[in-house]
mmCIF file of C-alpha atoms in Angstrom:
data_model
loop_
_atom_site.group_PDB
_atom_site.id
_atom_site.type_symbol
_atom_site.label_atom_id
_atom_site.label_comp_id
_atom_site.label_asym_id
_atom_site.label_seq_id
_atom_site.Cartn_x
_atom_site.Cartn_y
_atom_site.Cartn_z
ATOM 1 C CA MET A 1 80.812 45.363 301.774
ATOM 2 C CA LYS A 2 78.101 45.925 304.354
ATOM 3 C CA PRO A 3 79.149 47.561 307.614
ATOM 4 C CA GLY A 4 79.468 45.334 310.637
ATOM 5 C CA CYS A 5 81.491 42.279 311.517
ATOM 6 C CA ALA A 6 82.599 39.207 309.639
ATOM 7 C CA ALA A 7 82.163 36.101 311.730
ATOM 8 C CA GLY A 8 79.899 33.243 312.643
ATOM 9 C CA SER A 9 78.262 32.661 315.983
ATOM 10 C CA PRO A 10 79.876 30.183 318.374
ATOM 11 C CA GLY A 11 79.345 26.741 316.919
ATOM 12 C CA ASN A 12 78.096 23.512 318.372
ATOM 13 C CA GLU A 13 80.682 21.085 319.586
ATOM 14 C CA TRP A 14 78.534 17.982 319.219
ATOM 15 C CA ILE A 15 76.642 17.438 315.987
ATOM 16 C CA PHE A 16 75.025 14.023 315.582
ATOM 17 C CA PHE A 17 74.536 12.484 312.154
ATOM 18 C CA GLY A 18 73.549 8.992 313.201
ATOM 19 C CA THR A 19 74.250 6.269 315.681
ATOM 20 C CA ASN A 20 77.911 6.119 316.711
ATOM 21 C CA GLU A 21 78.831 8.945 314.324
ATOM 22 C CA ARG A 22 80.008 12.234 315.743
ATOM 23 C CA ASN A 23 81.470 15.354 314.269
ATOM 24 C CA ILE A 24 83.068 17.345 317.046
ATOM 25 C CA ARG A 25 84.295 20.832 316.306
ATOM 26 C CA TYR A 26 86.302 22.720 318.859
ATOM 27 C CA ARG A 27 87.336 26.300 319.186
ATOM 28 C CA LYS A 28 88.350 26.653 322.816
ATOM 29 C CA THR A 29 89.982 29.162 325.008
ATOM 30 C CA MET A 30 91.095 28.178 328.452
ATOM 31 C CA SER A 31 91.933 31.125 330.608
ATOM 32 C CA ASN A 32 94.350 29.980 333.250
ATOM 33 C CA VAL A 33 94.768 31.228 336.796
ATOM 34 C CA GLY A 34 98.163 30.501 338.272
ATOM 35 C CA MET A 35 99.311 27.682 335.998
ATOM 36 C CA GLN A 36 103.018 27.536 335.493
ATOM 37 C CA THR A 37 103.837 29.739 332.544
ATOM 38 C CA SER A 38 106.292 27.191 331.222
ATOM 39 C CA VAL A 39 103.539 24.643 330.663
ATOM 40 C CA ILE A 40 101.527 25.114 327.490
ATOM 41 C CA LEU A 41 98.487 22.911 327.046
ATOM 42 C CA SER A 42 98.099 22.179 323.374
ATOM 43 C CA ALA A 43 94.411 21.420 323.832
ATOM 44 C CA PHE A 44 93.688 25.093 324.341
ATOM 45 C CA ILE A 45 94.108 28.148 322.148
ATOM 46 C CA PHE A 46 95.289 31.206 324.034
ATOM 47 C CA LEU A 47 94.158 34.465 322.448
ATOM 48 C CA ARG A 48 95.161 37.351 324.685
ATOM 49 C CA ALA A 49 93.096 39.712 322.586
ATOM 50 C CA VAL A 50 89.863 38.124 323.726
ATOM 51 C CA ILE A 51 90.707 36.588 327.069
ATOM 52 C CA GLY A 52 88.908 39.021 329.309
ATOM 53 C CA PHE A 53 90.876 42.255 329.019
ATOM 54 C CA SER A 54 88.127 44.642 327.969
ATOM 55 C CA GLY A 55 88.845 46.452 324.735
ATOM 56 C CA ASP A 56 91.853 44.423 323.646
ATOM 57 C CA GLY A 57 90.058 43.243 320.526
ATOM 58 C CA ARG A 58 89.263 46.833 319.693
ATOM 59 C CA ALA A 59 92.921 47.743 320.131
ATOM 60 C CA ILE A 60 94.079 45.015 317.742
ATOM 61 C CA TRP A 61 91.489 45.796 315.069
ATOM 62 C CA SER A 62 92.245 49.514 315.081
ATOM 63 C CA LYS A 63 96.038 49.390 315.353
ATOM 64 C CA LYS A 64 96.794 46.297 313.278
ATOM 65 C CA PRO A 65 94.127 46.078 310.562
ATOM 66 C CA ASN A 66 96.080 43.444 308.641
ATOM 67 C CA TYR A 67 96.668 41.191 311.632
ATOM 68 C CA SER A 68 94.391 38.241 312.282
ATOM 69 C CA PRO A 69 94.955 35.479 314.853
ATOM 70 C CA ILE A 70 93.350 33.063 312.404
ATOM 71 C CA ASN A 71 95.343 34.096 309.343
ATOM 72 C CA GLU A 72 96.608 30.874 307.775
ATOM 73 C CA SER A 73 100.065 32.347 307.231
ATOM 74 C CA GLN A 74 100.402 32.956 310.966
ATOM 75 C CA LEU A 75 99.322 29.562 312.294
ATOM 76 C CA PHE A 76 102.728 27.916 312.571
ATOM 77 C CA LEU A 77 105.519 28.413 315.063
ATOM 78 C CA TYR A 78 108.850 28.186 313.288
ATOM 79 C CA ASP A 79 110.808 27.420 316.407
ATOM 80 C CA THR A 80 111.530 24.683 318.933
ATOM 81 C CA PHE A 81 108.832 23.806 321.434
ATOM 82 C CA PRO A 82 109.804 24.149 325.116
ATOM 83 C CA LYS A 83 111.070 20.922 326.619
ATOM 84 C CA ASN A 84 108.065 20.677 328.957
ATOM 85 C CA PHE A 85 105.439 21.492 326.320
ATOM 86 C CA PHE A 86 102.427 19.229 326.838
ATOM 87 C CA TRP A 87 101.233 17.196 323.854
ATOM 88 C CA GLY A 88 97.893 15.559 324.381
ATOM 89 C CA VAL A 89 94.313 14.780 323.460
ATOM 90 C CA GLY A 90 90.962 15.435 325.060
ATOM 91 C CA THR A 91 87.537 13.809 325.315
ATOM 92 C CA GLY A 92 84.266 14.192 327.176
ATOM 93 C CA ALA A 93 82.609 11.377 329.115
ATOM 94 C CA PHE A 94 79.314 11.474 327.221
ATOM 95 C CA GLN A 95 81.142 11.496 323.895
ATOM 96 C CA VAL A 96 83.259 8.414 324.473
ATOM 97 C CA GLU A 97 82.205 6.289 327.433
ATOM 98 C CA GLY A 98 78.950 4.835 326.144
ATOM 99 C CA ASN A 99 77.094 2.370 328.410
ATOM 100 C CA TRP A 100 74.731 5.033 329.655
ATOM 101 C CA LYS A 101 72.794 2.691 331.935
ATOM 102 C CA THR A 102 75.431 0.064 332.692
ATOM 103 C CA ASP A 103 76.744 -0.861 336.159
ATOM 104 C CA GLY A 104 74.503 1.510 338.084
ATOM 105 C CA LYS A 105 75.056 4.682 336.068
ATOM 106 C CA GLY A 106 72.153 7.117 336.137
ATOM 107 C CA PRO A 107 70.820 8.937 333.067
ATOM 108 C CA SER A 108 72.124 12.392 332.198
ATOM 109 C CA ILE A 109 70.286 15.248 330.528
ATOM 110 C CA TRP A 110 72.158 14.393 327.325
ATOM 111 C CA ASP A 111 71.023 10.753 327.445
ATOM 112 C CA HIS A 112 67.456 11.989 327.763
ATOM 113 C CA PHE A 113 67.921 14.640 325.077
ATOM 114 C CA ILE A 114 69.292 12.180 322.550
ATOM 115 C CA HIS A 115 66.582 9.600 323.141
ATOM 116 C CA THR A 116 63.712 12.091 323.027
ATOM 117 C CA ARG A 117 64.823 14.814 320.594
ATOM 118 C CA LEU A 118 67.151 13.299 318.019
ATOM 119 C CA LYS A 119 65.126 10.632 316.326
ATOM 120 C CA ASN A 120 67.890 9.606 313.914
ATOM 121 C CA VAL A 121 70.149 8.563 316.800
ATOM 122 C CA ASN A 122 69.096 5.147 318.016
ATOM 123 C CA SER A 123 71.324 4.774 321.043
ATOM 124 C CA THR A 124 74.022 6.367 323.126
ATOM 125 C CA ASN A 125 74.949 3.031 324.601
ATOM 126 C CA SER A 126 78.046 2.233 322.564
ATOM 127 C CA PHE A 127 79.522 5.343 320.931
ATOM 128 C CA SER A 128 83.276 4.874 321.335
ATOM 129 C CA ASP A 129 82.567 2.452 324.180
ATOM 130 C CA SER A 130 85.528 3.573 326.246
ATOM 131 C CA TYR A 131 83.871 2.282 329.396
ATOM 132 C CA VAL A 132 84.298 -1.260 328.073
ATOM 133 C CA PHE A 133 87.402 -0.876 325.920
ATOM 134 C CA LEU A 134 89.455 1.281 328.255
ATOM 135 C CA GLU A 135 92.619 -0.763 327.774
ATOM 136 C CA LYS A 136 92.436 -0.301 324.010
ATOM 137 C CA ASP A 137 92.096 3.450 324.446
ATOM 138 C CA LEU A 138 95.036 3.503 326.823
ATOM 139 C CA SER A 139 97.086 1.577 324.278
ATOM 140 C CA ALA A 140 96.150 4.196 321.689
ATOM 141 C CA LEU A 141 97.413 6.934 324.019
ATOM 142 C CA ASP A 142 100.665 4.998 324.357
ATOM 143 C CA PHE A 143 100.940 4.609 320.610
ATOM 144 C CA ILE A 144 100.595 8.309 319.788
ATOM 145 C CA GLY A 145 102.918 9.266 322.628
ATOM 146 C CA VAL A 146 100.866 11.919 324.402
ATOM 147 C CA SER A 147 102.066 13.592 327.577
ATOM 148 C CA PHE A 148 98.584 14.479 328.841
ATOM 149 C CA TYR A 149 95.037 13.210 328.522
ATOM 150 C CA GLN A 150 92.116 15.501 329.202
ATOM 151 C CA PHE A 151 88.883 13.704 330.047
ATOM 152 C CA SER A 152 85.745 14.430 332.004
ATOM 153 C CA ILE A 153 84.120 12.565 334.848
ATOM 154 C CA SER A 154 80.515 11.558 334.292
ATOM 155 C CA TRP A 155 78.680 12.976 337.286
ATOM 156 C CA PRO A 156 75.801 10.438 337.022
ATOM 157 C CA ARG A 157 78.233 7.543 336.694
ATOM 158 C CA LEU A 158 79.531 8.366 340.163
ATOM 159 C CA PHE A 159 76.231 9.567 341.646
ATOM 160 C CA PRO A 160 73.213 8.350 339.651
ATOM 161 C CA ASP A 161 70.806 10.915 341.101
ATOM 162 C CA GLY A 162 73.438 13.647 341.397
ATOM 163 C CA ILE A 163 73.442 13.835 345.185
ATOM 164 C CA VAL A 164 76.687 12.965 346.938
ATOM 165 C CA ALA A 165 76.053 9.954 349.129
ATOM 166 C CA ALA A 166 77.496 6.498 348.639
ATOM 167 C CA ALA A 167 79.211 6.555 345.249
ATOM 168 C CA ASN A 168 78.413 4.014 342.567
ATOM 169 C CA ALA A 169 81.180 1.468 343.178
ATOM 170 C CA LYS A 170 81.589 0.487 339.511
ATOM 171 C CA GLY A 171 81.859 4.104 338.437
ATOM 172 C CA LEU A 172 84.447 4.838 341.120
ATOM 173 C CA GLN A 173 86.415 1.759 340.083
ATOM 174 C CA TYR A 174 86.391 2.869 336.440
ATOM 175 C CA TYR A 175 87.905 6.298 337.142
ATOM 176 C CA ASN A 176 90.429 4.908 339.620
ATOM 177 C CA THR A 177 91.519 2.366 337.009
ATOM 178 C CA LEU A 178 91.827 5.091 334.375
ATOM 179 C CA LEU A 179 93.848 7.405 336.617
ATOM 180 C CA ASP A 180 96.143 4.643 337.872
ATOM 181 C CA ALA A 181 96.824 3.581 334.289
ATOM 182 C CA LEU A 182 97.642 7.137 333.212
ATOM 183 C CA VAL A 183 100.033 7.619 336.109
ATOM 184 C CA LEU A 184 101.706 4.295 335.302
ATOM 185 C CA ARG A 185 102.204 5.480 331.714
ATOM 186 C CA ASN A 186 103.514 8.858 332.825
ATOM 187 C CA ILE A 187 100.572 10.605 331.154
ATOM 188 C CA GLU A 188 99.330 13.686 332.998
ATOM 189 C CA PRO A 189 95.560 13.582 333.648
ATOM 190 C CA ILE A 190 93.639 16.820 333.136
ATOM 191 C CA VAL A 191 90.168 16.283 334.545
ATOM 192 C CA THR A 192 86.990 18.196 333.764
ATOM 193 C CA LEU A 193 84.336 17.962 336.445
ATOM 194 C CA TYR A 194 81.429 19.052 334.289
ATOM 195 C CA HIS A 195 81.253 18.511 330.536
ATOM 196 C CA TRP A 196 77.494 19.025 330.255
ATOM 197 C CA ASP A 197 76.178 15.639 331.440
ATOM 198 C CA LEU A 198 74.113 16.843 334.395
ATOM 199 C CA PRO A 199 72.323 13.998 336.178
ATOM 200 C CA LEU A 200 68.779 13.923 334.829
ATOM 201 C CA ALA A 201 67.385 13.673 338.360
ATOM 202 C CA LEU A 202 68.732 17.161 339.168
ATOM 203 C CA GLN A 203 67.138 18.588 336.047
ATOM 204 C CA GLU A 204 63.783 17.057 336.865
ATOM 205 C CA LYS A 205 63.820 17.943 340.571
ATOM 206 C CA TYR A 206 65.379 21.418 340.517
ATOM 207 C CA GLY A 207 65.227 22.628 336.930
ATOM 208 C CA GLY A 208 68.931 22.065 336.447
ATOM 209 C CA TRP A 209 71.274 25.052 336.342
ATOM 210 C CA LYS A 210 68.370 27.500 336.501
ATOM 211 C CA ASN A 211 68.193 26.735 340.214
ATOM 212 C CA GLU A 212 70.966 28.043 342.452
ATOM 213 C CA THR A 213 70.582 24.935 344.630
ATOM 214 C CA ILE A 214 72.745 23.172 342.042
ATOM 215 C CA ILE A 215 75.720 25.340 343.077
ATOM 216 C CA ASP A 216 76.120 23.630 346.443
ATOM 217 C CA ILE A 217 75.322 20.203 344.988
ATOM 218 C CA PHE A 218 78.026 20.708 342.351
ATOM 219 C CA ASN A 219 80.473 21.775 345.069
ATOM 220 C CA ASP A 220 79.709 18.590 347.024
ATOM 221 C CA TYR A 221 80.393 16.523 343.895
ATOM 222 C CA ALA A 222 83.630 18.413 343.222
ATOM 223 C CA THR A 223 84.735 17.950 346.826
ATOM 224 C CA TYR A 224 84.257 14.203 346.525
ATOM 225 C CA CYS A 225 86.337 14.137 343.336
ATOM 226 C CA PHE A 226 89.131 16.139 344.964
ATOM 227 C CA GLN A 227 89.128 13.745 347.922
ATOM 228 C CA MET A 228 89.127 10.578 345.849
ATOM 229 C CA PHE A 229 91.263 11.535 342.855
ATOM 230 C CA GLY A 230 93.303 14.545 343.923
ATOM 231 C CA ASP A 231 96.331 12.450 344.834
ATOM 232 C CA ARG A 232 96.763 11.726 341.106
ATOM 233 C CA VAL A 233 95.191 14.788 339.463
ATOM 234 C CA LYS A 234 97.118 18.075 339.442
ATOM 235 C CA TYR A 235 95.088 19.862 336.761
ATOM 236 C CA TRP A 236 91.351 20.364 337.189
ATOM 237 C CA ILE A 237 88.762 22.088 335.005
ATOM 238 C CA THR A 238 85.477 22.953 336.673
ATOM 239 C CA ILE A 239 83.150 23.478 333.701
ATOM 240 C CA HIS A 240 83.564 23.043 329.970
ATOM 241 C CA ASN A 241 82.370 26.048 327.941
ATOM 242 C CA PRO A 242 79.593 27.473 330.129
ATOM 243 C CA TYR A 243 78.442 29.724 327.268
ATOM 244 C CA LEU A 244 77.164 26.696 325.326
ATOM 245 C CA VAL A 245 75.530 25.240 328.437
ATOM 246 C CA ALA A 246 73.535 28.417 328.997
ATOM 247 C CA TRP A 247 72.879 29.669 325.471
ATOM 248 C CA HIS A 248 72.190 26.435 323.611
ATOM 249 C CA GLY A 249 70.898 24.407 326.567
ATOM 250 C CA TYR A 250 68.385 26.980 327.780
ATOM 251 C CA GLY A 251 68.099 29.460 324.903
ATOM 252 C CA THR A 252 68.101 27.872 321.468
ATOM 253 C CA GLY A 253 67.275 24.366 322.687
ATOM 254 C CA MET A 254 69.987 22.912 320.447
ATOM 255 C CA HIS A 255 71.733 21.281 323.419
ATOM 256 C CA ALA A 256 70.443 19.396 326.434
ATOM 257 C CA PRO A 257 68.181 19.940 328.285
ATOM 258 C CA GLY A 258 66.643 21.472 325.156
ATOM 259 C CA GLU A 259 64.817 24.435 326.676
ATOM 260 C CA LYS A 260 64.349 27.569 324.604
ATOM 261 C CA GLY A 261 63.010 31.067 324.441
ATOM 262 C CA ASN A 262 63.424 32.310 328.021
ATOM 263 C CA LEU A 263 66.077 35.050 328.106
ATOM 264 C CA ALA A 264 65.953 35.376 331.883
ATOM 265 C CA ALA A 265 66.580 31.619 332.238
ATOM 266 C CA ILE A 266 69.650 31.833 329.976
ATOM 267 C CA TYR A 267 71.310 34.451 332.152
ATOM 268 C CA ALA A 268 70.223 32.780 335.386
ATOM 269 C CA VAL A 269 71.972 29.624 334.184
ATOM 270 C CA GLY A 270 75.114 31.580 333.257
ATOM 271 C CA HIS A 271 75.040 33.296 336.639
ATOM 272 C CA ASN A 272 74.792 30.010 338.518
ATOM 273 C CA LEU A 273 77.581 28.445 336.440
ATOM 274 C CA ILE A 274 79.896 31.351 337.300
ATOM 275 C CA LYS A 275 79.026 31.115 340.987
ATOM 276 C CA ALA A 276 79.491 27.338 340.915
ATOM 277 C CA HIS A 277 82.959 27.730 339.409
ATOM 278 C CA SER A 278 83.855 30.366 341.990
ATOM 279 C CA LYS A 279 82.667 28.245 344.901
ATOM 280 C CA VAL A 280 84.601 25.199 343.726
ATOM 281 C CA TRP A 281 87.723 27.275 342.999
ATOM 282 C CA HIS A 282 87.772 28.691 346.523
ATOM 283 C CA ASN A 283 86.977 25.283 347.986
ATOM 284 C CA TYR A 284 89.950 23.743 346.188
ATOM 285 C CA ASN A 285 92.210 26.681 346.964
ATOM 286 C CA ARG A 286 91.486 26.575 350.692
ATOM 287 C CA ASN A 287 91.067 22.882 351.380
ATOM 288 C CA PHE A 288 93.000 20.921 348.770
ATOM 289 C CA ARG A 289 95.630 22.988 346.990
ATOM 290 C CA PRO A 290 97.890 23.318 350.060
ATOM 291 C CA HIS A 291 98.570 19.565 350.195
ATOM 292 C CA GLN A 292 97.626 18.364 346.707
ATOM 293 C CA LYS A 293 99.644 21.125 344.980
ATOM 294 C CA GLY A 294 97.301 21.221 341.996
ATOM 295 C CA TRP A 295 95.744 23.822 339.728
ATOM 296 C CA LEU A 296 92.148 24.554 338.851
ATOM 297 C CA SER A 297 90.527 26.693 336.184
ATOM 298 C CA ILE A 298 87.651 26.768 333.695
ATOM 299 C CA THR A 299 87.427 26.278 329.935
ATOM 300 C CA LEU A 300 85.897 29.273 328.196
ATOM 301 C CA GLY A 301 84.898 29.100 324.557
ATOM 302 C CA SER A 302 84.271 31.842 322.050
ATOM 303 C CA HIS A 303 83.953 32.751 318.424
ATOM 304 C CA TRP A 304 86.434 35.130 316.810
ATOM 305 C CA ILE A 305 85.152 38.118 314.917
ATOM 306 C CA GLU A 306 86.679 40.841 312.764
ATOM 307 C CA PRO A 307 85.329 44.144 311.453
ATOM 308 C CA ASN A 308 84.492 44.330 307.777
ATOM 309 C CA ARG A 309 85.997 47.815 307.769
ATOM 310 C CA SER A 310 88.955 48.002 310.145
ATOM 311 C CA GLU A 311 89.085 51.785 309.942
ATOM 312 C CA ASN A 312 85.422 52.199 310.916
ATOM 313 C CA MET A 313 84.959 52.683 314.656
ATOM 314 C CA MET A 314 81.292 51.636 314.536
ATOM 315 C CA ASP A 315 82.233 48.291 312.985
ATOM 316 C CA ILE A 316 84.966 47.846 315.573
ATOM 317 C CA LEU A 317 82.569 48.651 318.402
ATOM 318 C CA LYS A 318 80.035 46.110 317.136
ATOM 319 C CA CYS A 319 82.703 43.430 316.992
ATOM 320 C CA GLN A 320 83.901 44.244 320.508
ATOM 321 C CA GLN A 321 80.328 44.059 321.795
ATOM 322 C CA SER A 322 79.914 40.667 320.127
ATOM 323 C CA MET A 323 83.047 39.332 321.833
ATOM 324 C CA VAL A 324 81.940 40.776 325.167
ATOM 325 C CA SER A 325 78.523 39.136 324.874
ATOM 326 C CA VAL A 326 80.053 35.681 324.442
ATOM 327 C CA LEU A 327 83.476 35.501 326.064
ATOM 328 C CA GLY A 328 83.231 38.588 328.269
ATOM 329 C CA TRP A 329 79.999 37.264 329.774
ATOM 330 C CA PHE A 330 82.079 34.705 331.698
ATOM 331 C CA ALA A 331 85.653 35.981 331.457
ATOM 332 C CA ASN A 332 85.015 39.358 333.031
ATOM 333 C CA PRO A 333 83.406 38.032 336.249
ATOM 334 C CA ILE A 334 85.922 35.182 336.572
ATOM 335 C CA HIS A 335 89.171 36.769 335.394
ATOM 336 C CA GLY A 336 88.306 40.452 335.412
ATOM 337 C CA ASP A 337 86.722 42.668 338.048
ATOM 338 C CA GLY A 338 84.218 40.110 339.373
ATOM 339 C CA ASP A 339 81.232 41.606 337.561
ATOM 340 C CA TYR A 340 79.584 41.519 334.157
ATOM 341 C CA PRO A 341 80.837 43.862 331.425
ATOM 342 C CA GLU A 342 79.181 47.276 331.498
ATOM 343 C CA VAL A 343 77.746 46.872 328.023
ATOM 344 C CA MET A 344 75.894 43.741 329.151
ATOM 345 C CA LYS A 345 74.590 45.355 332.325
ATOM 346 C CA LYS A 346 73.155 48.253 330.313
ATOM 347 C CA ARG A 347 71.683 46.166 327.531
ATOM 348 C CA LEU A 348 70.286 43.352 329.712
ATOM 349 C CA LEU A 349 69.193 45.368 332.707
ATOM 350 C CA SER A 350 65.892 43.549 333.174
ATOM 351 C CA VAL A 351 67.198 39.964 332.881
ATOM 352 C CA LEU A 352 70.844 39.931 333.978
ATOM 353 C CA PRO A 353 71.244 38.821 337.627
ATOM 354 C CA LEU A 354 73.361 40.898 339.995
ATOM 355 C CA PHE A 355 76.432 39.872 341.934
ATOM 356 C CA SER A 356 76.660 41.050 345.529
ATOM 357 C CA GLU A 357 79.736 43.017 346.526
ATOM 358 C CA ALA A 358 80.997 39.982 348.431
ATOM 359 C CA GLU A 359 80.546 37.800 345.351
ATOM 360 C CA LYS A 360 82.385 40.310 343.152
ATOM 361 C CA ASN A 361 85.346 40.167 345.505
ATOM 362 C CA GLU A 362 85.363 36.370 345.539
ATOM 363 C CA GLN A 363 85.047 35.677 341.792
#
């Protein structure tokens, strides 16, 4: 067997085969700050080995060569779930709402991407059509008996051009109706503020997440959501899988907005996403948590990787570096010491932005 690591790169979560047909593959890790330890969210996979503690993967590979967190024989818990274990399902607004230009909604970068890049997809207007058939979807949640529903708010459905001013009344009504219905059914809402559908106007005017101006605009949008929905939402997620936003949105071009080839742009986007999360976290912590009593975190995604030769330190080091370059890129600044991993700073010296000392302390 060749030296190195056995794994694939982080996959795409949305793969389109044709109109109204989606294959969504998830491998998520949500690293949680301050959530009650008794509450386990079944939508997320917690892998302590790769959750931001530098070197933990290396420790597992070297000490327990036969252990794998994805070994099929180790996937099941032969025990009783805690009484307050959360069973639920999750969606993203772009994936399920449809009606991309209905009732005053503005276009997102994904609407534009689909219509201009994926020629075999004729429309994003219907999809699952949850915007129209909300009651049917709520009935489905009742039928399967979930205790939580994770969904995202479509930023351009509330603010068509992305700037917080007067909200689109129909969009506001839709999310209020959804939240009221969930509360009535005793289903806990878990709300993602950004699941990739950046208003197209912000991409065209500022260059999207490449421009740090978006940080304050995103904070304004988040503030509005906290004000309008925070009485019913106790669990917030700022950004869904920022790695895919940066790497595939601005590196490979496989995701919206479809830019590619500029390494400095990739890491500028990642940098601004981290700072946006931090700003919103502190905003919520100072101004909303005291009276809304909620929790806020971020969803981080990663691949899992294992050395071909568990006794070979070079293989182990390569695997650790791979994990650091994907998960550590975001986990270390957010949940670690406030800065990028050392291996990234050395390898990407010319393109990796720097955090100020103040920013490191605030992450």
